[in-house]
PDB file of C-alpha atoms in Angstrom:
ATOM      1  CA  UNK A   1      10.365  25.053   4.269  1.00  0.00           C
ATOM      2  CA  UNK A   2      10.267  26.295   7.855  1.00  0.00           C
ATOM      3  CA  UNK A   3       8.532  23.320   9.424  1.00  0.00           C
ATOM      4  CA  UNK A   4       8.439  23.589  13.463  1.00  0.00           C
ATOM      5  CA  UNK A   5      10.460  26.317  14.839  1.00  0.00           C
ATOM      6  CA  UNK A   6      11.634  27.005  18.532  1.00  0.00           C
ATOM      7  CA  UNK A   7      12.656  29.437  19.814  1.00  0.00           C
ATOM      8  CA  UNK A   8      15.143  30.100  21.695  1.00  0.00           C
ATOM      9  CA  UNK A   9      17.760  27.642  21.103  1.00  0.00           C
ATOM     10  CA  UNK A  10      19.822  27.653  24.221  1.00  0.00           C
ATOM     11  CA  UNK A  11      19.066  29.205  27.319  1.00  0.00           C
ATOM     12  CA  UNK A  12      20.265  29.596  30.661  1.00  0.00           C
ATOM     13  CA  UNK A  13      17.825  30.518  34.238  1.00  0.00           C
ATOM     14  CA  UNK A  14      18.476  31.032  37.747  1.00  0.00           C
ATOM     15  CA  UNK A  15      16.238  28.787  40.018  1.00  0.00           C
ATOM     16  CA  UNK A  16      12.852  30.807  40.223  1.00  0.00           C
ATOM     17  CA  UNK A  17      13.157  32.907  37.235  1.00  0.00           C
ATOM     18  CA  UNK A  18      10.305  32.226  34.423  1.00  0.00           C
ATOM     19  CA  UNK A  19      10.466  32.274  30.761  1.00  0.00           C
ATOM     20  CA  UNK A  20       8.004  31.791  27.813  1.00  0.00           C
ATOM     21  CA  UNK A  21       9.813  28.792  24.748  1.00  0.00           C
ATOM     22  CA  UNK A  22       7.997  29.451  21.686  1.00  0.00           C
ATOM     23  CA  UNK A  23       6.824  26.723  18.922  1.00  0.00           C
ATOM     24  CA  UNK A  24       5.670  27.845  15.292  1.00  0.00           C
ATOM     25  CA  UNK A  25       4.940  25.699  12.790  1.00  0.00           C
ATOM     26  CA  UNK A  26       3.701  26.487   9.149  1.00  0.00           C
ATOM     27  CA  UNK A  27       2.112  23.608   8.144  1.00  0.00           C
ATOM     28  CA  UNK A  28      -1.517  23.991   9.193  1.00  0.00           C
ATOM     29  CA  UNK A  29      -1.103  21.652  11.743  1.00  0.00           C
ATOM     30  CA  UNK A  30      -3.622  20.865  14.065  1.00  0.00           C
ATOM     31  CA  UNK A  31      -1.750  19.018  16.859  1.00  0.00           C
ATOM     32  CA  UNK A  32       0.965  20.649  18.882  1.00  0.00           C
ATOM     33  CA  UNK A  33       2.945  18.970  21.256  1.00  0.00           C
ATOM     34  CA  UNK A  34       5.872  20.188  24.077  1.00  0.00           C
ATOM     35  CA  UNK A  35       7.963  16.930  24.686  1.00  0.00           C
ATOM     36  CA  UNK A  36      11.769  17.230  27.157  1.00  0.00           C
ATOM     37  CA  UNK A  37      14.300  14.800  26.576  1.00  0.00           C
ATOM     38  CA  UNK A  38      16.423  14.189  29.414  1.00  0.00           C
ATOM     39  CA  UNK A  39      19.760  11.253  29.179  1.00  0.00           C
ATOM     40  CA  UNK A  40      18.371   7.770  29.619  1.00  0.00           C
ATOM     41  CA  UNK A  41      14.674   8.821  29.911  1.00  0.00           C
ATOM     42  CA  UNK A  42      13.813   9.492  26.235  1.00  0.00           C
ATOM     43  CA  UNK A  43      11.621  12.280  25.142  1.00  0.00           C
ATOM     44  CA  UNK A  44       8.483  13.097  27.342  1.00  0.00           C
ATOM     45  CA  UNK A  45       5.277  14.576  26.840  1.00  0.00           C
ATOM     46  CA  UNK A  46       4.601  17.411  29.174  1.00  0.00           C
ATOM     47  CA  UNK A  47       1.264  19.165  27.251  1.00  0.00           C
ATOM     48  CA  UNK A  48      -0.518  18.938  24.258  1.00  0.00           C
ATOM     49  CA  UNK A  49      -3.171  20.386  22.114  1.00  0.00           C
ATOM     50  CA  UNK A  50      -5.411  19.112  19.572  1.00  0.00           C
ATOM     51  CA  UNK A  51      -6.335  22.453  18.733  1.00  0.00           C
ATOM     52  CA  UNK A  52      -6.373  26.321  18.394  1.00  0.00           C
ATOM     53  CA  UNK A  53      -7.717  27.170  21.839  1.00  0.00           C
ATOM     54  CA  UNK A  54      -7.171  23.997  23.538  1.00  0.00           C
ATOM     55  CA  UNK A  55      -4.777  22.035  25.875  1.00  0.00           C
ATOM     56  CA  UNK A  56      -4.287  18.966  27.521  1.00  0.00           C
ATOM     57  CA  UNK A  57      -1.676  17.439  30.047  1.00  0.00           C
ATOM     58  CA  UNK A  58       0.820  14.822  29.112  1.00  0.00           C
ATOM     59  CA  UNK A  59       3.058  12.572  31.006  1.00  0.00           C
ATOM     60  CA  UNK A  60       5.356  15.071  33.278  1.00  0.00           C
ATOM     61  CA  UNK A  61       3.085  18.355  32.915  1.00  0.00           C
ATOM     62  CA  UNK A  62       3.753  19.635  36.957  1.00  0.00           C
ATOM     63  CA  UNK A  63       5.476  23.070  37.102  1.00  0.00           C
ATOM     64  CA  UNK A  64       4.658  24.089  32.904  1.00  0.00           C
ATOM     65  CA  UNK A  65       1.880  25.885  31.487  1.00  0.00           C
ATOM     66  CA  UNK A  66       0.737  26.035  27.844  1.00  0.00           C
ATOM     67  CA  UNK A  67      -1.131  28.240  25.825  1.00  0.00           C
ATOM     68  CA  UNK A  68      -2.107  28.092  22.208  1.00  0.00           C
ATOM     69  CA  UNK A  69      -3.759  31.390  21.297  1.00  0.00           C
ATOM     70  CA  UNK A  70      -3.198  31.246  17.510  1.00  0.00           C
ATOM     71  CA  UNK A  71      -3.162  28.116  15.544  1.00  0.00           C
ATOM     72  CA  UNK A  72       0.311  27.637  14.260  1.00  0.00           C
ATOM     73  CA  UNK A  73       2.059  28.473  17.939  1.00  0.00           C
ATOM     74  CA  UNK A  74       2.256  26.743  20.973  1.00  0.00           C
ATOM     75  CA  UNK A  75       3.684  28.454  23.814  1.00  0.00           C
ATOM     76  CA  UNK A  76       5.548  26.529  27.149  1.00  0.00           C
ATOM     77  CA  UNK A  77       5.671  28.475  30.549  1.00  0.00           C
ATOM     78  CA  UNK A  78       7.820  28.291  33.357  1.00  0.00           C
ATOM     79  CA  UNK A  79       6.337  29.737  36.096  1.00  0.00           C
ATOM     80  CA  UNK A  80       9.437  29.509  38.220  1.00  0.00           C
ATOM     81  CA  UNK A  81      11.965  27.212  37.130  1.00  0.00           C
ATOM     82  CA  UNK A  82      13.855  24.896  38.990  1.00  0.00           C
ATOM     83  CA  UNK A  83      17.157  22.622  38.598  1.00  0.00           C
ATOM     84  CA  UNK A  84      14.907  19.840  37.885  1.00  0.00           C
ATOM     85  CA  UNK A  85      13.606  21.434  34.656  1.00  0.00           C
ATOM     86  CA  UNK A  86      17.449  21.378  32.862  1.00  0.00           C
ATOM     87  CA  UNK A  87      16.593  19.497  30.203  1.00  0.00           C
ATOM     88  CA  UNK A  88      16.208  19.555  26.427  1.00  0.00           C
ATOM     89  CA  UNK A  89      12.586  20.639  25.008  1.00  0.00           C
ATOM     90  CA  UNK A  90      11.172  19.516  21.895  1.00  0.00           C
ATOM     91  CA  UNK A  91       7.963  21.158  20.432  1.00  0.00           C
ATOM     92  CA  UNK A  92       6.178  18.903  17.614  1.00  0.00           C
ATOM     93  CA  UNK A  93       3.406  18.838  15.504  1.00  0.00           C
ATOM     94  CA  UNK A  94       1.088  16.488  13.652  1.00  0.00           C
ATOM     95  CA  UNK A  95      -1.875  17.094  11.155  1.00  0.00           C
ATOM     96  CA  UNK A  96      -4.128  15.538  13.506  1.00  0.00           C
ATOM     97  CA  UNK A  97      -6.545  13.376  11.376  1.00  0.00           C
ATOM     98  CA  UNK A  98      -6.977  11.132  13.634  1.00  0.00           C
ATOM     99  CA  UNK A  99      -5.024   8.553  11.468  1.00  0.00           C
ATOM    100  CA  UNK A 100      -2.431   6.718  13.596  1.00  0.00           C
ATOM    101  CA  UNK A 101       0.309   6.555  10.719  1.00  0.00           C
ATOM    102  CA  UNK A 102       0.934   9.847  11.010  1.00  0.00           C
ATOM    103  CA  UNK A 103       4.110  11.539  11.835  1.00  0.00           C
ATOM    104  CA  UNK A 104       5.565  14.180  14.282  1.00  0.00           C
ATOM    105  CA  UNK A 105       7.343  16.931  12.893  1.00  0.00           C
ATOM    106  CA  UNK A 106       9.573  18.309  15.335  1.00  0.00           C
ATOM    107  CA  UNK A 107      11.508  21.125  15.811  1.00  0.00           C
ATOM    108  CA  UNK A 108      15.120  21.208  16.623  1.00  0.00           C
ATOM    109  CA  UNK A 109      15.418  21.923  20.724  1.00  0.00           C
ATOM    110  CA  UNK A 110      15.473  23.953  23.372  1.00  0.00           C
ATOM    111  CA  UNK A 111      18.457  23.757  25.295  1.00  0.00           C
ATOM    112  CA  UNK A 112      17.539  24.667  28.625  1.00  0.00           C
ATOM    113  CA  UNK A 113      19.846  24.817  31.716  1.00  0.00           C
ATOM    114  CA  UNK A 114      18.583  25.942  35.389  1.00  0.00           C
ATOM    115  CA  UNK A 115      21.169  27.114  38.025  1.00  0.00           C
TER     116      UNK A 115
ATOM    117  CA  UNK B   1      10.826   2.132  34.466  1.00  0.00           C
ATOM    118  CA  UNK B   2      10.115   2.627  31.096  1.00  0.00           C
ATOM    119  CA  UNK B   3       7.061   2.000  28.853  1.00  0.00           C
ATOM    120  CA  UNK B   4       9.161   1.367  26.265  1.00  0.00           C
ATOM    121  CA  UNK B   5      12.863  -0.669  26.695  1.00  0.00           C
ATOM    122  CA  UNK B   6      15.395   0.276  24.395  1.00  0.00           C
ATOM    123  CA  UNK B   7      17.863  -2.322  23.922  1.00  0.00           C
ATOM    124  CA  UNK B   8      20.961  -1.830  23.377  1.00  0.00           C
ATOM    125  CA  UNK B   9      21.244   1.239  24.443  1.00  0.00           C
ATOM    126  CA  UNK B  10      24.332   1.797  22.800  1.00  0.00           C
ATOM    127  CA  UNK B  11      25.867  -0.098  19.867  1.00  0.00           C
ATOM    128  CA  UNK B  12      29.713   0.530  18.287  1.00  0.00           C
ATOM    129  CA  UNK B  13      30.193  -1.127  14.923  1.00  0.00           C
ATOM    130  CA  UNK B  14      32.371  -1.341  11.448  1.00  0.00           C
ATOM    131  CA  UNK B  15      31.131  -0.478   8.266  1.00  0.00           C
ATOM    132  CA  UNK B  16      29.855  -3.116   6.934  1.00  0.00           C
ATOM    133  CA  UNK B  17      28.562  -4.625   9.106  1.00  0.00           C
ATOM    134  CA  UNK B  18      24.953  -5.781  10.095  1.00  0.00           C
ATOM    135  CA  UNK B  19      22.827  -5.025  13.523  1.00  0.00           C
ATOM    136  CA  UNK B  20      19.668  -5.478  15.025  1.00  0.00           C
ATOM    137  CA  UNK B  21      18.254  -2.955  17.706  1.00  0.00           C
ATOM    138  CA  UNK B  22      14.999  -3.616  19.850  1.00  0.00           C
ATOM    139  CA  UNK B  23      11.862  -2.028  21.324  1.00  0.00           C
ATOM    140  CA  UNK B  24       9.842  -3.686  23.972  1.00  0.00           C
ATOM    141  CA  UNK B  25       7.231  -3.219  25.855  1.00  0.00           C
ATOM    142  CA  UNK B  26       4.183  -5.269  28.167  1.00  0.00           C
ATOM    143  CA  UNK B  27       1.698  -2.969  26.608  1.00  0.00           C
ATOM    144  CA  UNK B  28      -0.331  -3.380  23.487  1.00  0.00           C
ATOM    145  CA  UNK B  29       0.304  -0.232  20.741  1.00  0.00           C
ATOM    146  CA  UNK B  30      -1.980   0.244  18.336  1.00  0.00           C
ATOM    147  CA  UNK B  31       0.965   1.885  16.325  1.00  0.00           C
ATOM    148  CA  UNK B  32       4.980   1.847  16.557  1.00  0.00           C
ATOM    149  CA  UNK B  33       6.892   4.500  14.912  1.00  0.00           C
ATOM    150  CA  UNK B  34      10.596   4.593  14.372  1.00  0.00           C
ATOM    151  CA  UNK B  35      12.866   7.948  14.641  1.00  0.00           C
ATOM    152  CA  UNK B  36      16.044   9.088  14.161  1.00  0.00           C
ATOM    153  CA  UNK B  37      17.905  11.533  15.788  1.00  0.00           C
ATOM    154  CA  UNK B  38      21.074  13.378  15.248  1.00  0.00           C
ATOM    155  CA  UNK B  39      22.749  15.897  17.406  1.00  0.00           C
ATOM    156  CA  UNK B  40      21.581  19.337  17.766  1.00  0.00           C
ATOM    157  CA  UNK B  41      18.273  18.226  16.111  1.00  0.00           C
ATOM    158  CA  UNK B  42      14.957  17.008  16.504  1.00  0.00           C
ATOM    159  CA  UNK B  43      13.945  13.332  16.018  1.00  0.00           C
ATOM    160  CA  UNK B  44      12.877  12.394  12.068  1.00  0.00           C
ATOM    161  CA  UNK B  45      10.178   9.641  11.494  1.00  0.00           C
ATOM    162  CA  UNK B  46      11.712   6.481   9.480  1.00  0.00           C
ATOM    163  CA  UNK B  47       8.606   4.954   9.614  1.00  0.00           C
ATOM    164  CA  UNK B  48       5.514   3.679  11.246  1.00  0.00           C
ATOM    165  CA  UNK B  49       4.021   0.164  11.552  1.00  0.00           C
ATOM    166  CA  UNK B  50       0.663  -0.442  12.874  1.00  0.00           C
ATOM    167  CA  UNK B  51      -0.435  -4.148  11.929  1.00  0.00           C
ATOM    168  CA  UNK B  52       0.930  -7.239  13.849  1.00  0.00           C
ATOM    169  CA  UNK B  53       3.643  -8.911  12.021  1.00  0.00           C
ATOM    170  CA  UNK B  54       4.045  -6.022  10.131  1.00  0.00           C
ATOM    171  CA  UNK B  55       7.742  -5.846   7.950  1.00  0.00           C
ATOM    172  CA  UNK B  56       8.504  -2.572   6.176  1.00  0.00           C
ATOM    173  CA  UNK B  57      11.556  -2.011   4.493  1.00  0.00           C
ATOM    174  CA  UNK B  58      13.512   1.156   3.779  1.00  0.00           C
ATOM    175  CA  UNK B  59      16.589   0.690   1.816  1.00  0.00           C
ATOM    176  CA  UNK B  60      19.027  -1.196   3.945  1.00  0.00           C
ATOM    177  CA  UNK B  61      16.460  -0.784   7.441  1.00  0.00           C
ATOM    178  CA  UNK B  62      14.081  -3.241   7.809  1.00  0.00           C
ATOM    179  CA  UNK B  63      11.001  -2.669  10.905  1.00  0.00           C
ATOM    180  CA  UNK B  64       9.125  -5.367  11.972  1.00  0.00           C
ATOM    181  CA  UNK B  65       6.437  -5.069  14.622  1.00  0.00           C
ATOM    182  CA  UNK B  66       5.692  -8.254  16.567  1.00  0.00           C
ATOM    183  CA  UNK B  67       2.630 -10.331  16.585  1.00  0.00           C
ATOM    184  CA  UNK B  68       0.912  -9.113  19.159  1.00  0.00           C
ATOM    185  CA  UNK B  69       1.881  -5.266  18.528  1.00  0.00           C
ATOM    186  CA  UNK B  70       4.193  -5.069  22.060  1.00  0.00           C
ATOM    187  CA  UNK B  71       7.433  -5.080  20.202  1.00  0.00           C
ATOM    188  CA  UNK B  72       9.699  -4.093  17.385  1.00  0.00           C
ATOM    189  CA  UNK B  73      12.887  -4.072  16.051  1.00  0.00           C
ATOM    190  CA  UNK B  74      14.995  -2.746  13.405  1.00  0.00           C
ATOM    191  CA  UNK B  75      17.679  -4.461  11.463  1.00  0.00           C
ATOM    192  CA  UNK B  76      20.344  -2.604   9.265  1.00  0.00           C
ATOM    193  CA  UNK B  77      22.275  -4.107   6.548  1.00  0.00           C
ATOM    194  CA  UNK B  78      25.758  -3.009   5.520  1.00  0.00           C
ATOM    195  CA  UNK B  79      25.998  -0.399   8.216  1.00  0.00           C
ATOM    196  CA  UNK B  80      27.468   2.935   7.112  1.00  0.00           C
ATOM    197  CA  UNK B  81      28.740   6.043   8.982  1.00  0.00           C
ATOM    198  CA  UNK B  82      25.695   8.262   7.795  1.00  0.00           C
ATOM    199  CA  UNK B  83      23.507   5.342  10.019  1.00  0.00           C
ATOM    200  CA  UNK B  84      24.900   6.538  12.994  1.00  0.00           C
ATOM    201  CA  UNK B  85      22.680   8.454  15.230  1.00  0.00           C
ATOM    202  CA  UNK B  86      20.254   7.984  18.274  1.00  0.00           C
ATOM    203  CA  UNK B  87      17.306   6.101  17.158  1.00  0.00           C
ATOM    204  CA  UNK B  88      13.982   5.763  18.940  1.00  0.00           C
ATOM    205  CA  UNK B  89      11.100   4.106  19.136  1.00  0.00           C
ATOM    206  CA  UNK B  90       7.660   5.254  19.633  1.00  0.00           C
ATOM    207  CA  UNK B  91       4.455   3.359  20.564  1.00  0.00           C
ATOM    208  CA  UNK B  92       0.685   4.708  20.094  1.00  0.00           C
ATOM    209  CA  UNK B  93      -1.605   3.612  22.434  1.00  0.00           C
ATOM    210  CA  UNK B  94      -4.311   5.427  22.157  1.00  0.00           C
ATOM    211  CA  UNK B  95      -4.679   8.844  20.046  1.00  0.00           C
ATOM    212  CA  UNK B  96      -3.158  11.593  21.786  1.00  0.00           C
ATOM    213  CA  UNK B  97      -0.948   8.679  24.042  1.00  0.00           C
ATOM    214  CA  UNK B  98       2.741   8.759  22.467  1.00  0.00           C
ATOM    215  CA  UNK B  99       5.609   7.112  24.572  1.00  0.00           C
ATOM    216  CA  UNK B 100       8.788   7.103  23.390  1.00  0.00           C
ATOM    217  CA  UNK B 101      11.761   4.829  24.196  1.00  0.00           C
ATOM    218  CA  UNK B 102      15.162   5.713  25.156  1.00  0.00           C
ATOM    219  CA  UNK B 103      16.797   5.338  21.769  1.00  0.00           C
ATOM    220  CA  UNK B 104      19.979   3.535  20.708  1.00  0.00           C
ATOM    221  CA  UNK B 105      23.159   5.468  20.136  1.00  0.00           C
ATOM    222  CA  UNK B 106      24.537   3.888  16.768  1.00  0.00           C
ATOM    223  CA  UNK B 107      28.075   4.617  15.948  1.00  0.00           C
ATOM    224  CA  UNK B 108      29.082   3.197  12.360  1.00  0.00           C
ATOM    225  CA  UNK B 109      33.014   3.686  12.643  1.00  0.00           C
ATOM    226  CA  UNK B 110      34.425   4.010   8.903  1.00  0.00           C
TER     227      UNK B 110
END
């Protein structure tokens, strides 16, 4: 019972280098969803897709990029990171019924620091 | 500011005892969700509410969602250690329009 995995779990960038964080899930999901948690701020949505092939901006989406080629990944870009971007990032996923009881699986991080 | 206020944000306590944490909000949710989190992992749903006035219990955690669906809280009996954790609340506003709180940091001393 994989559920959502991400990888990697920790990582560490200089300002301006870019990385790919990679989400699989193996639950047929349809919903994917790249959230960063950050002290005193709670967990925030920065992209989302409701679908293989499709993507949508959440909350805090500036300076990310998503893709979601194949169904059960979700992949978050940094183009050129920055100190800002230190934070903690959660993928998730949902069935995506459409029924609003349903819950978020989530992976267990990203630990993500920027020097 | 946040959607969602988290209050308190952190809570110390003895087995035992009993505790009440909040989520508010000025915005209408058409669904509230409660999560736990414990370190080095990703949150876990306890449970969703989505009718005003709602009450759910689970075990010794009881979720109520207010009247007009802008706040919740959740009340635990007899704390014990294995409560503690960050817990967080999540509201639904509209389908693909999660915000999460804060959280409470519980810590149920033995």
């Amino acid at each position: 019972n994989a559920g959502v995995t991400q990888t990697p779990k920790f990582r560490v960038l200089k300002t301006g280098q870019s990385m790919t964080l990679l989400c699989a899930q193996d639950m047929n999901h349809e919903y994917m969803y790249w959230y960063r948690q950050d002290p005193g701020m709670g967990l925030r949505l920065i992209h989302y897709s409701v679908g293989e092939g499709t993507t949508a901006k959440g909350e805090v989406p500036d300076g990310y990029n998503v893709s979601r080629l194949k169904k059960q990944n979700f992949l978050l870009g940094l183009e050129s990171a920055a100190p800002s971007q230190t934070s903690v990032y959660f993928c998730a996923s949902t069935i995506g019924t459409g029924r609003l009881d349903q819950p978020q699986h989530f992976g267990d991080g990203t630990r993500l620091s920027i020097l | 500011t946040q959607l969602l206020e988290q209050s308190p944000q952190f809570l110390s306590i003895q087995e035992g005892e009993n505790l009440t944490v909040y989520c508010n909000s000025s915005s209408v949710f058409s669904s509230l969700q409660w999560y736990r989190q414990e370190p080095g992992e990703g949150p876990v749903l306890l449970v969703t509410v989505v009718t005003g006035g709602e009450v759910k219990k689970l075990k010794r955690l009881t979720f109520q969602f207010g009247d007009a669906r802008k706040d919740s809280s959740l009340h635990i009996t007899a704390a014990q250690p294995g409560d503690t954790g960050l817990y967080l609340c999540a509201g639904v506003r509209f389908r693909n329009d999660m915000r999460f709180g804060a959280g409470t940091r519980l810590t149920v001393k033995p």
